[in-house]
Short mmCIF file of C-alpha atoms in Angstrom, two decimals:
data_model
loop_
_atom_site.label_atom_id
_atom_site.label_comp_id
_atom_site.label_asym_id
_atom_site.label_seq_id
_atom_site.Cartn_x
_atom_site.Cartn_y
_atom_site.Cartn_z
CA VAL A 1 1.26 133.61 -31.48
CA GLN A 2 -1.52 132.07 -33.49
CA LEU A 3 -3.67 129.10 -32.60
CA GLN A 4 -5.79 127.25 -35.11
CA ALA A 5 -8.39 124.83 -33.80
CA SER A 6 -10.41 122.37 -35.81
CA GLY A 7 -12.47 119.22 -35.46
CA GLY A 8 -15.71 120.32 -33.89
CA GLY A 9 -19.04 118.99 -35.03
CA SER A 10 -22.29 117.34 -34.03
CA VAL A 11 -22.60 113.85 -32.60
CA GLN A 12 -25.08 111.83 -30.64
CA SER A 13 -24.63 111.04 -26.99
CA GLY A 14 -21.96 108.38 -26.54
CA GLY A 15 -20.15 109.39 -29.71
CA SER A 16 -16.63 110.66 -30.22
CA LEU A 17 -14.87 113.65 -31.70
CA ARG A 18 -11.25 114.69 -31.98
CA LEU A 19 -10.19 118.31 -31.79
CA SER A 20 -6.86 119.59 -33.06
CA CYS A 21 -5.01 122.80 -32.27
CA THR A 22 -1.88 123.98 -34.05
CA ALA A 23 0.25 126.77 -32.62
CA SER A 24 2.60 129.02 -34.55
CA GLY A 25 4.55 132.25 -34.22
CA PHE A 26 6.55 131.52 -31.05
CA THR A 27 9.97 130.19 -30.04
CA SER A 28 9.67 129.12 -26.40
CA ASP A 29 9.97 125.48 -25.37
CA TYR A 30 8.29 126.11 -22.03
CA TYR A 31 4.66 126.36 -22.86
CA ALA A 32 1.38 124.60 -22.28
CA ILE A 33 -1.69 124.33 -24.43
CA GLY A 34 -5.10 123.81 -23.02
CA TRP A 35 -8.67 123.33 -24.07
CA PHE A 36 -11.41 125.42 -22.58
CA ARG A 37 -15.11 125.42 -23.28
CA GLN A 38 -18.00 127.78 -22.87
CA ALA A 39 -21.63 126.80 -23.00
CA PRO A 40 -24.38 129.39 -23.46
CA GLY A 41 -24.97 131.31 -20.27
CA LYS A 42 -22.01 129.73 -18.50
CA GLU A 43 -18.50 130.84 -17.71
CA ARG A 44 -15.56 129.58 -19.67
CA GLU A 45 -14.04 126.54 -17.97
CA GLY A 46 -10.82 124.61 -18.33
CA VAL A 47 -11.21 121.13 -19.81
CA SER A 48 -7.68 119.82 -20.21
CA GLY A 49 -4.11 120.93 -20.66
CA ILE A 50 -0.75 119.55 -21.64
CA ASN A 51 2.80 120.65 -20.90
CA MET A 52 4.45 120.60 -24.30
CA ARG A 53 7.92 120.00 -22.85
CA ASP A 54 7.29 116.98 -20.62
CA GLY A 55 3.89 115.83 -21.88
CA SER A 56 2.19 115.94 -18.49
CA THR A 57 -1.54 116.32 -18.78
CA TYR A 58 -4.34 117.50 -16.54
CA TYR A 59 -8.07 117.24 -16.83
CA ALA A 60 -11.19 118.66 -15.31
CA ASP A 61 -13.01 116.13 -13.14
CA SER A 62 -15.99 116.28 -15.48
CA VAL A 63 -14.00 114.81 -18.40
CA LYS A 64 -11.53 112.47 -16.67
CA GLY A 65 -11.68 109.00 -18.17
CA ARG A 66 -13.48 110.24 -21.27
CA PHE A 67 -11.14 112.84 -22.80
CA THR A 68 -7.50 112.31 -23.68
CA MET A 69 -5.06 114.99 -24.68
CA SER A 70 -1.91 114.29 -26.68
CA ARG A 71 0.75 116.27 -28.50
CA ASP A 72 2.95 116.23 -31.57
CA ASN A 73 5.84 118.56 -30.83
CA ALA A 74 7.20 118.37 -34.37
CA LYS A 75 3.95 119.90 -35.60
CA ASN A 76 3.30 122.14 -32.56
CA THR A 77 -0.08 120.46 -32.48
CA VAL A 78 -2.21 119.06 -29.70
CA TYR A 79 -5.19 116.80 -29.92
CA LEU A 80 -8.19 116.27 -27.69
CA GLN A 81 -9.83 112.90 -28.16
CA MET A 82 -13.32 113.10 -26.72
CA ASN A 83 -15.13 109.81 -26.14
CA SER A 84 -18.43 108.95 -24.48
CA LEU A 85 -19.67 112.44 -25.18
CA LYS A 86 -22.63 113.72 -23.21
CA PRO A 87 -25.13 116.50 -23.97
CA GLU A 88 -23.54 118.54 -21.19
CA ASP A 89 -20.29 118.57 -23.19
CA THR A 90 -22.02 120.82 -25.73
CA ALA A 91 -20.11 124.09 -25.91
CA VAL A 92 -17.74 126.17 -27.97
CA TYR A 93 -14.27 124.76 -27.41
CA TYR A 94 -11.22 127.00 -27.45
CA CYS A 95 -7.55 126.15 -27.40
CA ALA A 96 -5.25 128.48 -25.55
CA MET A 97 -1.55 128.72 -24.91
CA GLY A 98 0.56 130.07 -22.11
CA ASP A 99 3.82 129.71 -20.25
CA SER A 100 4.02 126.31 -18.58
CA GLY A 101 5.25 128.12 -15.49
CA LEU A 102 1.66 129.09 -14.79
CA GLY A 103 1.16 125.59 -13.47
CA PRO A 104 -1.88 123.41 -14.11
CA VAL A 105 -4.09 124.87 -11.41
CA VAL A 106 -3.83 128.46 -12.62
CA PHE A 107 -3.85 127.41 -16.25
CA MET A 108 -7.05 125.44 -15.88
CA ARG A 109 -8.93 127.54 -13.35
CA VAL A 110 -7.98 131.07 -14.34
CA PRO A 111 -8.61 131.40 -18.08
CA SER A 112 -7.90 135.13 -17.88
CA ALA A 113 -4.28 134.29 -16.99
CA VAL A 114 -3.74 132.45 -20.28
CA PRO A 115 -2.53 134.98 -22.86
CA TYR A 116 -3.07 133.41 -26.28
CA TRP A 117 -6.36 132.13 -27.63
CA GLY A 118 -7.61 130.63 -30.83
CA LYS A 119 -11.05 130.93 -32.31
CA GLY A 120 -13.55 128.48 -30.94
CA THR A 121 -14.97 125.39 -32.53
CA GLN A 122 -18.51 124.24 -31.80
CA VAL A 123 -19.17 120.82 -30.29
CA THR A 124 -22.80 119.73 -30.11
CA VAL A 125 -23.90 116.50 -28.47
CA SER A 126 -27.50 115.48 -28.89
CA SER A 127 -29.33 113.08 -26.62
#
């Protein structure tokens, strides 16, 4: 399984960015893709996730109402639209993929349980 993330960059507070993640090298229909982030000196945390089969999404409380995750199954690609960005959103963002049977709680709160990871993309929000 390979995950390719793109779309990071630098914006001012209140700005927007869209991240993309494309998955390849698998055959299962029962999988979820999530976005995680890690700021310097902090643990990696779950930001959002999407069940690729039914499209259900879940978000960390810190990004609800500002971030929206969507999918394009034909392209095995997910998107994270990030609006109203804040300096505290600054981090390296990673996309990761795992069996949707993990469930959203485990998937979001136990990054070590998610088996496949892409390289990170830096998001920097200046005040």
